[in-house]
PDB file of C-alpha atoms in Angstrom:
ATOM      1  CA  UNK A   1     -46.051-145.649  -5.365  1.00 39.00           C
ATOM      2  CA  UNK A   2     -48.802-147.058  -4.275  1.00 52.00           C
ATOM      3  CA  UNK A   3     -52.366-146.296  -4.499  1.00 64.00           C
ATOM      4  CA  UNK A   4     -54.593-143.596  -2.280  1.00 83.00           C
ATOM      5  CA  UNK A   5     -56.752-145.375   0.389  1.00 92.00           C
ATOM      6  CA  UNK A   6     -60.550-145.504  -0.950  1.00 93.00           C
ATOM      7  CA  UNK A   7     -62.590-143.698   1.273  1.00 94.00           C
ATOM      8  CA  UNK A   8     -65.548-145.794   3.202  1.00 96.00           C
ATOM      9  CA  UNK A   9     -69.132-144.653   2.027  1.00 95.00           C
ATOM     10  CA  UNK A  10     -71.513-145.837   4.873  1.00 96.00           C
ATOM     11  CA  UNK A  11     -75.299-147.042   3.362  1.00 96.00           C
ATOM     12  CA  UNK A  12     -77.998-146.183   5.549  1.00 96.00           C
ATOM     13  CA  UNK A  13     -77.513-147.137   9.684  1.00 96.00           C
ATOM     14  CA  UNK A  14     -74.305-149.666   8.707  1.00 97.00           C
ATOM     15  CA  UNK A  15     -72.218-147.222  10.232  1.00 97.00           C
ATOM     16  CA  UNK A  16     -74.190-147.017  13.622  1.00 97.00           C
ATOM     17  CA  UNK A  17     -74.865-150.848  13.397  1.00 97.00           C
ATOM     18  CA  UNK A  18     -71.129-151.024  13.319  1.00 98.00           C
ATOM     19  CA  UNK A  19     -70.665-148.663  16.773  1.00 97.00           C
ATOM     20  CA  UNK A  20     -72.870-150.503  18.511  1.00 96.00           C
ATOM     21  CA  UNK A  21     -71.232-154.265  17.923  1.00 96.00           C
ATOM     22  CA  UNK A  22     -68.720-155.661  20.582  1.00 96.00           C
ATOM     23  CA  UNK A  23     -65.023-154.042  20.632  1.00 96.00           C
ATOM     24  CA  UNK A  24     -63.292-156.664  18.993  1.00 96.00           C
ATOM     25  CA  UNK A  25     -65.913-157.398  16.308  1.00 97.00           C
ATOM     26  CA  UNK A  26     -65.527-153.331  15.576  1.00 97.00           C
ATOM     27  CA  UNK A  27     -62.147-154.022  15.277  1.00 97.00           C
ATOM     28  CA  UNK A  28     -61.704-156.799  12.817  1.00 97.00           C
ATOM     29  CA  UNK A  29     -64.256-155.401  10.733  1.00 98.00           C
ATOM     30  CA  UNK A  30     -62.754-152.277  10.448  1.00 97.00           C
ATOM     31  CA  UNK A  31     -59.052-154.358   9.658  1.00 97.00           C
ATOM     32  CA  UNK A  32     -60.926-155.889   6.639  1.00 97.00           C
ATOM     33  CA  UNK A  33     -62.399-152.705   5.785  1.00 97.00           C
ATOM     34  CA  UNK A  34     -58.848-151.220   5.810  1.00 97.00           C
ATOM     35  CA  UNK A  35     -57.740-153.754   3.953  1.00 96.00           C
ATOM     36  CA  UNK A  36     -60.461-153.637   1.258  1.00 95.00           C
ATOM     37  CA  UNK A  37     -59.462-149.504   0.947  1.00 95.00           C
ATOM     38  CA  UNK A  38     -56.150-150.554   0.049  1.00 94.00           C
ATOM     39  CA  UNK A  39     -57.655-152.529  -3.005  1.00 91.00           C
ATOM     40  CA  UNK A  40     -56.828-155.904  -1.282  1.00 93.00           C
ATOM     41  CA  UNK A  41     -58.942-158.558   0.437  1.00 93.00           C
ATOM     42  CA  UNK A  42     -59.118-159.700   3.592  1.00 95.00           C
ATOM     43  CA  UNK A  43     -58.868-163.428   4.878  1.00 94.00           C
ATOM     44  CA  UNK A  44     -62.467-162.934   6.444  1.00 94.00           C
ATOM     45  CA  UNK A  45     -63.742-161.486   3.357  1.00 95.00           C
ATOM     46  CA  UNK A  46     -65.509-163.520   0.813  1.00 94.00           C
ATOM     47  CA  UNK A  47     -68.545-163.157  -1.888  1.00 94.00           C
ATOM     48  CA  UNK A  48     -71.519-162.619  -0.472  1.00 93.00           C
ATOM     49  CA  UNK A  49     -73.624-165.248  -3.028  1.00 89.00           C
ATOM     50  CA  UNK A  50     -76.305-164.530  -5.028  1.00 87.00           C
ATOM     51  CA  UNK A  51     -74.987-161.393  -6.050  1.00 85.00           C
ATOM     52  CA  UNK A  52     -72.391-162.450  -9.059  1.00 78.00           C
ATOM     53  CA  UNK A  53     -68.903-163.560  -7.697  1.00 72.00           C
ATOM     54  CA  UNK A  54     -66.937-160.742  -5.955  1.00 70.00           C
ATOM     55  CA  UNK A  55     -69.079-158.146  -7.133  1.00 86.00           C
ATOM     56  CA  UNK A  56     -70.537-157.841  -3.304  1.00 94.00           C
ATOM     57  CA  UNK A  57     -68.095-159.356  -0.166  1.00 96.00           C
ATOM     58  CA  UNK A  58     -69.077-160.059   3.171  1.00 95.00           C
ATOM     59  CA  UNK A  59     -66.936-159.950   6.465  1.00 96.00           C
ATOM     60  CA  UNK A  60     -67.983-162.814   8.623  1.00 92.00           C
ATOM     61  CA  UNK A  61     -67.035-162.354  12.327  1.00 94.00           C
ATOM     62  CA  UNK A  62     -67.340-164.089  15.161  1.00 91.00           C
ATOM     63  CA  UNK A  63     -67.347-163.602  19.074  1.00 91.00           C
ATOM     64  CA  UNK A  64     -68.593-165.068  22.436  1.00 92.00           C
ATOM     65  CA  UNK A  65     -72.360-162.780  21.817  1.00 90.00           C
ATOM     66  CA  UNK A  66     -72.744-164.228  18.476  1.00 90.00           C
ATOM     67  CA  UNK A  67     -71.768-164.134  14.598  1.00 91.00           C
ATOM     68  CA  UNK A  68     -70.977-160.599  12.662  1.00 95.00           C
ATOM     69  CA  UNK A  69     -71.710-159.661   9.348  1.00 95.00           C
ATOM     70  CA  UNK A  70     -70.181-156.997   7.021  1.00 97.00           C
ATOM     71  CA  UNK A  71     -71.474-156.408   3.484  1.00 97.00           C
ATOM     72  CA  UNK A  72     -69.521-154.044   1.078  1.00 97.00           C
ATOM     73  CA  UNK A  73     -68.485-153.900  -2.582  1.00 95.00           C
ATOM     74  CA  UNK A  74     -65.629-152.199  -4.455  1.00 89.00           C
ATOM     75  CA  UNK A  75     -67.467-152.107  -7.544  1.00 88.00           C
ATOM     76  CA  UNK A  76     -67.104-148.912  -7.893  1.00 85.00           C
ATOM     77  CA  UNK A  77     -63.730-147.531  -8.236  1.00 81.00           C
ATOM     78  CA  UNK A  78     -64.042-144.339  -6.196  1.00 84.00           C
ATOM     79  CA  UNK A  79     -65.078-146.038  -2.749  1.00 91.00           C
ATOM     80  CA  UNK A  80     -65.844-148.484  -0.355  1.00 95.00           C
ATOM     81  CA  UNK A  81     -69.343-148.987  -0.666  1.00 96.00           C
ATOM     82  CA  UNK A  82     -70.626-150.181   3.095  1.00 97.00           C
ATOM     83  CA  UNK A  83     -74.000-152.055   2.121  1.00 97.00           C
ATOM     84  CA  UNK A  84     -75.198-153.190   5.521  1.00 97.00           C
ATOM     85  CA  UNK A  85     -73.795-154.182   9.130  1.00 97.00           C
ATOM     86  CA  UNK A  86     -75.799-156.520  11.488  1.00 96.00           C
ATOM     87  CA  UNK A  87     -76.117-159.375  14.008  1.00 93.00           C
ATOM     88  CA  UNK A  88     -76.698-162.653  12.553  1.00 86.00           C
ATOM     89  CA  UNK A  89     -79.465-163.876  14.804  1.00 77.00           C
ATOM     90  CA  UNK A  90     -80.770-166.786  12.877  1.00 64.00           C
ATOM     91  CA  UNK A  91     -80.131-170.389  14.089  1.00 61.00           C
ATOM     92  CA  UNK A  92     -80.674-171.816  11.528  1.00 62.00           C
ATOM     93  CA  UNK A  93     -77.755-172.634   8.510  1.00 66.00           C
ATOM     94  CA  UNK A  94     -75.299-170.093   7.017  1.00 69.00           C
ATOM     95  CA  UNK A  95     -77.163-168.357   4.650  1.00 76.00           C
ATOM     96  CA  UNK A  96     -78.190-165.112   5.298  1.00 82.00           C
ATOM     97  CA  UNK A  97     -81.589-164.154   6.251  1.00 84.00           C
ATOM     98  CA  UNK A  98     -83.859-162.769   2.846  1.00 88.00           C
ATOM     99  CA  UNK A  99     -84.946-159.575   5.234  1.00 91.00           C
ATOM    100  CA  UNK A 100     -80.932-158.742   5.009  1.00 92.00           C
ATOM    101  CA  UNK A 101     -80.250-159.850   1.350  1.00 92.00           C
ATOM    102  CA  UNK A 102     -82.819-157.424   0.500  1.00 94.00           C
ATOM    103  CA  UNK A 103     -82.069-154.728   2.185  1.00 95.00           C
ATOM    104  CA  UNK A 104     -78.359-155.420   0.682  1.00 95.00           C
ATOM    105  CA  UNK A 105     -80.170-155.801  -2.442  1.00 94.00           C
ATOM    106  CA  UNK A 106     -81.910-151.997  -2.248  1.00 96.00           C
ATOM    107  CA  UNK A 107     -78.554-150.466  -1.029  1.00 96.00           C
ATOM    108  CA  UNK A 108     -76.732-151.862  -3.574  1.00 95.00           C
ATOM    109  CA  UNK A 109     -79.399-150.764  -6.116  1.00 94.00           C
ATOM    110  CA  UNK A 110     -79.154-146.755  -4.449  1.00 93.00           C
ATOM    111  CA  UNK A 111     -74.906-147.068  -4.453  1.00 92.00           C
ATOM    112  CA  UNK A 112     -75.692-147.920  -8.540  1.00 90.00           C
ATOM    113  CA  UNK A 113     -77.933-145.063  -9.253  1.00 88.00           C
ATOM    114  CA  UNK A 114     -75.621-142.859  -7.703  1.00 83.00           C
ATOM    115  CA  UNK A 115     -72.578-143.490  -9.034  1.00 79.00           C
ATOM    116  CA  UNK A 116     -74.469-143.675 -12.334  1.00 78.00           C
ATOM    117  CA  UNK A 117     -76.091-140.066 -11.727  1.00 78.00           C
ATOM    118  CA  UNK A 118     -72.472-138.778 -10.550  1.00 72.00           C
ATOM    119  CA  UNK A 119     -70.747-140.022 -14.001  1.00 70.00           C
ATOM    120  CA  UNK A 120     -73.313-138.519 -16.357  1.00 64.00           C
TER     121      UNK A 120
END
């Protein structure tokens, strides 16, 4: 039998930076989402580094308006953990902008403390 679908926790405004990206972008991003519920990972899913191998995965869309980004992490066994949702705007490389790694980095942190506050 298989396993229940993990429910999707939403950090902060990922959820509304989500509603407000183009159609198709929603929709492969919620596809990888899906697929990350079901304990599996999707083709556009990979590491997000700088945060210990596939500890923290990013979903890296693209469309005619410009490139997507997804952040999650199934670190925790309950959920899907939704870290942060936004436009890549920079023109500069792949890597993602420091303002967004640490706002990953602080949601990340709040996911930890409560899980960590929920298990004691």
């Amino acid at each position: 039998m298989p396993d229940a679908v993990k429910p999707v926790i939403w950090m902060g405004s990922s959820l509304r930076d989500l509603r407000a990206m183009p159609e198709a972008v929603r929709r492969d991003i919620g596809q990888a989402l899906y697929t990350a519920q079901q304990g599996d990972t999707d083709p556009a899913a990979k590491p997000l580094k700088g945060f210990g191998g596939a500890r923290v995965m990013e979903i890296v869309e693209r469309d005619p308006s410009g490139a997507y980004r997804a952040v999650y992490t199934v670190e925790f066994a309950d959920a899907v953990y939704v870290l942060h949702v936004f436009q890549k705007k920079s023109k500069r490389g792949i890597a993602t902008p420091k303002q967004d790694i640490d706002l990953i980095r602080r949601r990340l942190a709040e996911v930890e403390r409560d899980y960590r506050h929920r298990e004691a």
